[in-house]
Every structure is written in structure tokens, then in C-alpha cells.
JSON list of C-alpha atoms in Angstrom, two decimals:
[
{"chain": "F", "resi": 1, "resn": "MET", "atom": "CA", "xyz": [6.85, -57.49, -68.58]},
{"chain": "F", "resi": 2, "resn": "VAL", "atom": "CA", "xyz": [7.55, -60.67, -70.56]},
{"chain": "F", "resi": 3, "resn": "THR", "atom": "CA", "xyz": [5.19, -61.27, -73.47]},
{"chain": "F", "resi": 4, "resn": "THR", "atom": "CA", "xyz": [4.39, -64.87, -74.36]},
{"chain": "F", "resi": 5, "resn": "SER", "atom": "CA", "xyz": [5.04, -65.53, -78.03]},
{"chain": "F", "resi": 6, "resn": "LEU", "atom": "CA", "xyz": [2.29, -66.92, -80.22]},
{"chain": "F", "resi": 7, "resn": "VAL", "atom": "CA", "xyz": [3.20, -69.95, -82.36]},
{"chain": "F", "resi": 8, "resn": "ILE", "atom": "CA", "xyz": [0.64, -70.94, -84.98]},
{"chain": "F", "resi": 9, "resn": "VAL", "atom": "CA", "xyz": [1.05, -74.27, -86.77]},
{"chain": "F", "resi": 10, "resn": "ASP", "atom": "CA", "xyz": [-0.56, -74.92, -90.15]},
{"chain": "F", "resi": 11, "resn": "ALA", "atom": "CA", "xyz": [-1.64, -78.51, -89.46]},
{"chain": "F", "resi": 12, "resn": "ALA", "atom": "CA", "xyz": [-2.48, -79.46, -93.05]},
{"chain": "F", "resi": 13, "resn": "ASN", "atom": "CA", "xyz": [0.83, -78.15, -94.35]},
{"chain": "F", "resi": 14, "resn": "VAL", "atom": "CA", "xyz": [2.99, -79.71, -91.64]},
{"chain": "F", "resi": 15, "resn": "VAL", "atom": "CA", "xyz": [1.20, -83.07, -91.77]},
{"chain": "F", "resi": 16, "resn": "GLY", "atom": "CA", "xyz": [1.32, -83.02, -95.57]},
{"chain": "F", "resi": 17, "resn": "SER", "atom": "CA", "xyz": [5.05, -82.31, -95.65]},
{"chain": "F", "resi": 18, "resn": "VAL", "atom": "CA", "xyz": [5.90, -86.00, -95.28]},
{"chain": "F", "resi": 19, "resn": "PRO", "atom": "CA", "xyz": [4.23, -88.68, -97.44]},
{"chain": "F", "resi": 20, "resn": "ASP", "atom": "CA", "xyz": [3.67, -91.16, -94.62]},
{"chain": "F", "resi": 21, "resn": "GLY", "atom": "CA", "xyz": [0.08, -92.15, -95.41]},
{"chain": "F", "resi": 22, "resn": "TRP", "atom": "CA", "xyz": [-1.49, -89.26, -93.49]},
{"chain": "F", "resi": 23, "resn": "TRP", "atom": "CA", "xyz": [-4.22, -88.97, -96.16]},
{"chain": "F", "resi": 24, "resn": "ARG", "atom": "CA", "xyz": [-5.76, -92.25, -94.99]},
{"chain": "F", "resi": 25, "resn": "ASP", "atom": "CA", "xyz": [-6.51, -90.74, -91.56]},
{"chain": "F", "resi": 26, "resn": "ARG", "atom": "CA", "xyz": [-6.35, -86.94, -91.63]},
{"chain": "F", "resi": 27, "resn": "ARG", "atom": "CA", "xyz": [-7.85, -86.57, -88.17]},
{"chain": "F", "resi": 28, "resn": "GLY", "atom": "CA", "xyz": [-5.45, -89.11, -86.65]},
{"chain": "F", "resi": 29, "resn": "ALA", "atom": "CA", "xyz": [-2.47, -87.41, -88.31]},
{"chain": "F", "resi": 30, "resn": "ALA", "atom": "CA", "xyz": [-3.55, -84.03, -86.89]},
{"chain": "F", "resi": 31, "resn": "GLU", "atom": "CA", "xyz": [-4.00, -85.59, -83.43]},
{"chain": "F", "resi": 32, "resn": "ARG", "atom": "CA", "xyz": [-0.50, -87.09, -83.55]},
{"chain": "F", "resi": 33, "resn": "LEU", "atom": "CA", "xyz": [0.93, -83.71, -84.53]},
{"chain": "F", "resi": 34, "resn": "ARG", "atom": "CA", "xyz": [-1.04, -81.99, -81.75]},
{"chain": "F", "resi": 35, "resn": "ASP", "atom": "CA", "xyz": [0.28, -84.44, -79.17]},
{"chain": "F", "resi": 36, "resn": "HIS", "atom": "CA", "xyz": [3.84, -84.01, -80.44]},
{"chain": "F", "resi": 37, "resn": "LEU", "atom": "CA", "xyz": [3.55, -80.21, -80.17]},
{"chain": "F", "resi": 38, "resn": "THR", "atom": "CA", "xyz": [2.74, -80.21, -76.44]},
{"chain": "F", "resi": 39, "resn": "GLY", "atom": "CA", "xyz": [6.41, -80.25, -75.45]},
{"chain": "F", "resi": 40, "resn": "PHE", "atom": "CA", "xyz": [7.08, -77.06, -77.41]},
{"chain": "F", "resi": 41, "resn": "ALA", "atom": "CA", "xyz": [4.60, -75.15, -75.23]},
{"chain": "F", "resi": 42, "resn": "THR", "atom": "CA", "xyz": [7.16, -75.09, -72.41]},
{"chain": "F", "resi": 43, "resn": "THR", "atom": "CA", "xyz": [10.46, -75.39, -74.31]},
{"chain": "F", "resi": 44, "resn": "GLY", "atom": "CA", "xyz": [9.59, -73.06, -77.18]},
{"chain": "F", "resi": 45, "resn": "LEU", "atom": "CA", "xyz": [11.16, -73.08, -80.63]},
{"chain": "F", "resi": 46, "resn": "PRO", "atom": "CA", "xyz": [14.36, -71.55, -82.07]},
{"chain": "F", "resi": 47, "resn": "GLY", "atom": "CA", "xyz": [14.11, -67.79, -81.59]},
{"chain": "F", "resi": 48, "resn": "PHE", "atom": "CA", "xyz": [10.91, -68.19, -79.57]},
{"chain": "F", "resi": 49, "resn": "PRO", "atom": "CA", "xyz": [11.88, -69.41, -76.09]},
{"chain": "F", "resi": 50, "resn": "GLY", "atom": "CA", "xyz": [9.22, -71.03, -73.94]},
{"chain": "F", "resi": 51, "resn": "PRO", "atom": "CA", "xyz": [6.74, -70.84, -72.67]},
{"chain": "F", "resi": 52, "resn": "VAL", "atom": "CA", "xyz": [4.80, -70.08, -75.86]},
{"chain": "F", "resi": 53, "resn": "GLU", "atom": "CA", "xyz": [1.11, -70.14, -76.71]},
{"chain": "F", "resi": 54, "resn": "LEU", "atom": "CA", "xyz": [0.70, -72.89, -79.30]},
{"chain": "F", "resi": 55, "resn": "VAL", "atom": "CA", "xyz": [-2.23, -72.87, -81.71]},
{"chain": "F", "resi": 56, "resn": "LEU", "atom": "CA", "xyz": [-2.80, -75.69, -84.20]},
{"chain": "F", "resi": 57, "resn": "VAL", "atom": "CA", "xyz": [-5.09, -74.62, -87.05]},
{"chain": "F", "resi": 58, "resn": "VAL", "atom": "CA", "xyz": [-7.01, -77.55, -88.54]},
{"chain": "F", "resi": 59, "resn": "GLU", "atom": "CA", "xyz": [-9.43, -77.79, -91.44]},
{"chain": "F", "resi": 60, "resn": "GLY", "atom": "CA", "xyz": [-11.51, -80.35, -93.29]},
{"chain": "F", "resi": 61, "resn": "ALA", "atom": "CA", "xyz": [-11.59, -83.85, -91.80]},
{"chain": "F", "resi": 62, "resn": "ALA", "atom": "CA", "xyz": [-9.35, -82.72, -88.93]},
{"chain": "F", "resi": 63, "resn": "ARG", "atom": "CA", "xyz": [-11.86, -80.12, -87.61]},
{"chain": "F", "resi": 64, "resn": "ALA", "atom": "CA", "xyz": [-13.01, -82.55, -84.91]},
{"chain": "F", "resi": 65, "resn": "VAL", "atom": "CA", "xyz": [-9.56, -82.61, -83.25]},
{"chain": "F", "resi": 66, "resn": "GLU", "atom": "CA", "xyz": [-9.78, -81.20, -79.73]},
{"chain": "F", "resi": 67, "resn": "SER", "atom": "CA", "xyz": [-7.43, -79.00, -77.73]},
{"chain": "F", "resi": 68, "resn": "VAL", "atom": "CA", "xyz": [-5.14, -80.48, -75.07]},
{"chain": "F", "resi": 69, "resn": "THR", "atom": "CA", "xyz": [-3.07, -78.92, -72.34]},
{"chain": "F", "resi": 70, "resn": "GLY", "atom": "CA", "xyz": [-0.41, -76.83, -74.07]},
{"chain": "F", "resi": 71, "resn": "VAL", "atom": "CA", "xyz": [-1.97, -76.81, -77.54]},
{"chain": "F", "resi": 72, "resn": "ARG", "atom": "CA", "xyz": [-5.13, -74.94, -78.49]},
{"chain": "F", "resi": 73, "resn": "VAL", "atom": "CA", "xyz": [-6.75, -76.42, -81.58]},
{"chain": "F", "resi": 74, "resn": "GLU", "atom": "CA", "xyz": [-8.44, -73.85, -83.77]},
{"chain": "F", "resi": 75, "resn": "PRO", "atom": "CA", "xyz": [-10.81, -75.39, -86.35]},
{"chain": "F", "resi": 76, "resn": "ALA", "atom": "CA", "xyz": [-11.03, -73.21, -89.44]},
{"chain": "F", "resi": 77, "resn": "PRO", "atom": "CA", "xyz": [-14.63, -72.64, -90.56]},
{"chain": "F", "resi": 78, "resn": "GLY", "atom": "CA", "xyz": [-13.36, -72.36, -94.14]},
{"chain": "F", "resi": 79, "resn": "SER", "atom": "CA", "xyz": [-9.79, -71.98, -95.34]},
{"chain": "F", "resi": 80, "resn": "GLY", "atom": "CA", "xyz": [-7.12, -72.82, -92.79]},
{"chain": "F", "resi": 81, "resn": "ASP", "atom": "CA", "xyz": [-4.86, -70.19, -94.36]},
{"chain": "F", "resi": 82, "resn": "ASP", "atom": "CA", "xyz": [-7.51, -67.49, -93.91]},
{"chain": "F", "resi": 83, "resn": "ARG", "atom": "CA", "xyz": [-7.95, -68.45, -90.24]},
{"chain": "F", "resi": 84, "resn": "ILE", "atom": "CA", "xyz": [-4.19, -68.31, -89.67]},
{"chain": "F", "resi": 85, "resn": "VAL", "atom": "CA", "xyz": [-4.02, -64.82, -91.19]},
{"chain": "F", "resi": 86, "resn": "GLU", "atom": "CA", "xyz": [-6.92, -63.73, -88.94]},
{"chain": "F", "resi": 87, "resn": "LEU", "atom": "CA", "xyz": [-5.15, -65.05, -85.83]},
{"chain": "F", "resi": 88, "resn": "VAL", "atom": "CA", "xyz": [-1.93, -63.25, -86.78]},
{"chain": "F", "resi": 89, "resn": "ALA", "atom": "CA", "xyz": [-3.74, -59.99, -87.54]},
{"chain": "F", "resi": 90, "resn": "ASP", "atom": "CA", "xyz": [-5.76, -60.15, -84.29]},
{"chain": "F", "resi": 91, "resn": "ARG", "atom": "CA", "xyz": [-2.79, -60.63, -81.96]},
{"chain": "F", "resi": 92, "resn": "ALA", "atom": "CA", "xyz": [-1.38, -57.74, -79.94]},
{"chain": "F", "resi": 93, "resn": "ALA", "atom": "CA", "xyz": [1.05, -55.77, -82.10]},
{"chain": "F", "resi": 94, "resn": "ASP", "atom": "CA", "xyz": [3.88, -56.15, -79.57]},
{"chain": "F", "resi": 95, "resn": "ARG", "atom": "CA", "xyz": [3.43, -59.92, -79.27]},
{"chain": "F", "resi": 96, "resn": "PRO", "atom": "CA", "xyz": [5.98, -61.96, -81.24]},
{"chain": "F", "resi": 97, "resn": "CYS", "atom": "CA", "xyz": [4.39, -64.45, -83.61]},
{"chain": "F", "resi": 98, "resn": "LEU", "atom": "CA", "xyz": [5.76, -67.45, -85.51]},
{"chain": "F", "resi": 99, "resn": "VAL", "atom": "CA", "xyz": [3.79, -69.29, -88.18]},
{"chain": "F", "resi": 100, "resn": "VAL", "atom": "CA", "xyz": [4.96, -72.80, -89.04]},
{"chain": "F", "resi": 101, "resn": "THR", "atom": "CA", "xyz": [4.21, -73.54, -92.69]},
{"chain": "F", "resi": 102, "resn": "ALA", "atom": "CA", "xyz": [5.92, -74.10, -96.04]},
{"chain": "F", "resi": 103, "resn": "ASP", "atom": "CA", "xyz": [3.10, -72.43, -97.96]},
{"chain": "F", "resi": 104, "resn": "ARG", "atom": "CA", "xyz": [4.72, -69.48, -99.77]},
{"chain": "F", "resi": 105, "resn": "GLU", "atom": "CA", "xyz": [1.52, -67.51, -100.25]},
{"chain": "F", "resi": 106, "resn": "LEU", "atom": "CA", "xyz": [0.55, -67.94, -96.60]},
{"chain": "F", "resi": 107, "resn": "ARG", "atom": "CA", "xyz": [4.04, -66.86, -95.56]},
{"chain": "F", "resi": 108, "resn": "ARG", "atom": "CA", "xyz": [3.68, -63.69, -97.64]},
{"chain": "F", "resi": 109, "resn": "ARG", "atom": "CA", "xyz": [0.28, -62.95, -96.10]},
{"chain": "F", "resi": 110, "resn": "VAL", "atom": "CA", "xyz": [1.33, -63.39, -92.45]},
{"chain": "F", "resi": 111, "resn": "GLU", "atom": "CA", "xyz": [4.66, -61.60, -92.89]},
{"chain": "F", "resi": 112, "resn": "ALA", "atom": "CA", "xyz": [2.64, -58.58, -94.07]},
{"chain": "F", "resi": 113, "resn": "HIS", "atom": "CA", "xyz": [1.16, -58.59, -90.53]},
{"chain": "F", "resi": 114, "resn": "GLY", "atom": "CA", "xyz": [4.58, -58.80, -88.86]},
{"chain": "F", "resi": 115, "resn": "ALA", "atom": "CA", "xyz": [4.77, -62.56, -88.21]},
{"chain": "F", "resi": 116, "resn": "GLN", "atom": "CA", "xyz": [7.90, -64.61, -88.71]},
{"chain": "F", "resi": 117, "resn": "CYS", "atom": "CA", "xyz": [7.79, -67.98, -90.46]},
{"chain": "F", "resi": 118, "resn": "ALA", "atom": "CA", "xyz": [9.49, -71.34, -90.12]},
{"chain": "F", "resi": 119, "resn": "GLY", "atom": "CA", "xyz": [9.19, -74.53, -92.14]},
{"chain": "F", "resi": 120, "resn": "PRO", "atom": "CA", "xyz": [7.55, -77.79, -91.06]},
{"chain": "F", "resi": 121, "resn": "ARG", "atom": "CA", "xyz": [10.88, -79.35, -90.05]},
{"chain": "F", "resi": 122, "resn": "THR", "atom": "CA", "xyz": [10.88, -76.98, -87.09]},
{"chain": "F", "resi": 123, "resn": "VAL", "atom": "CA", "xyz": [8.18, -79.09, -85.44]},
{"chain": "F", "resi": 124, "resn": "ARG", "atom": "CA", "xyz": [8.22, -82.42, -87.27]},
{"chain": "F", "resi": 125, "resn": "GLN", "atom": "CA", "xyz": [8.35, -85.59, -85.24]},
{"chain": "F", "resi": 126, "resn": "PRO", "atom": "CA", "xyz": [11.61, -87.58, -85.33]},
{"chain": "F", "resi": 127, "resn": "GLY", "atom": "CA", "xyz": [11.49, -89.90, -88.30]},
{"chain": "F", "resi": 128, "resn": "GLY", "atom": "CA", "xyz": [8.58, -87.92, -89.75]}
]
């Protein structure tokens, strides 16, 4: 039986990795990232061939972003990092998991639960 990998993207960290004015429209920046991620749902990411379950964790002003086909948006009730750790810990133990973030402390926390990590460039938009 093939198990679909779980890919969790730290929206605030990925959006914030490029100083392109995202802070003027946090929700819009998260929506653009969400829309860009849809293609990865079928193609997958390096080491995580598609299809994958993609989850975009949003917080703050981006909490109103809605899910679309291929990307489930998970609004964090508090800290986005805490919600990401919960999602990693709650997954089936035999299900591969990749967390996309550059946050060192978050990486340490999710790796303790068996997740792998990749940096924002893994999913950044061309030119972004």
C-alpha cells in the first residue's frame, strides 16, 4: 500500500523569506503562495514524489485564507509553529512528513517527531 506523504508549509516563514513587500498585504502574500503550491500536490517535492497532501499553516492576518483544490489551509489559533508541531505529531507514524521552513527551532521540534525539513527555496515561486 502506498502512503501519501504529508507536506506542511510554514506560510509566514516561506513568505517572509524574500523581502518583496509581503508585509503590506500578508493575506494576499499567503494566497499567492497557496496558489503556487497547488502544482506540488500532484508532482511532489524532492524526496517526496507526488501525489502529496499539502497543508499550508497560516497565522495572524493570513488566517482568513481559504483552502483550494490541492492545498488545505490550516489557520493556527495561536502560534503557527505550535500548530505545525501538532500536525506532525498527529500524523500516522508510518506516513512520511516534510516541513518546509527555515526556522531552526521549529525544525528541531518537528524532527523530534520524525519529520524531515526543507528550506523555503524548495517551494518559492520563480523570481521570489
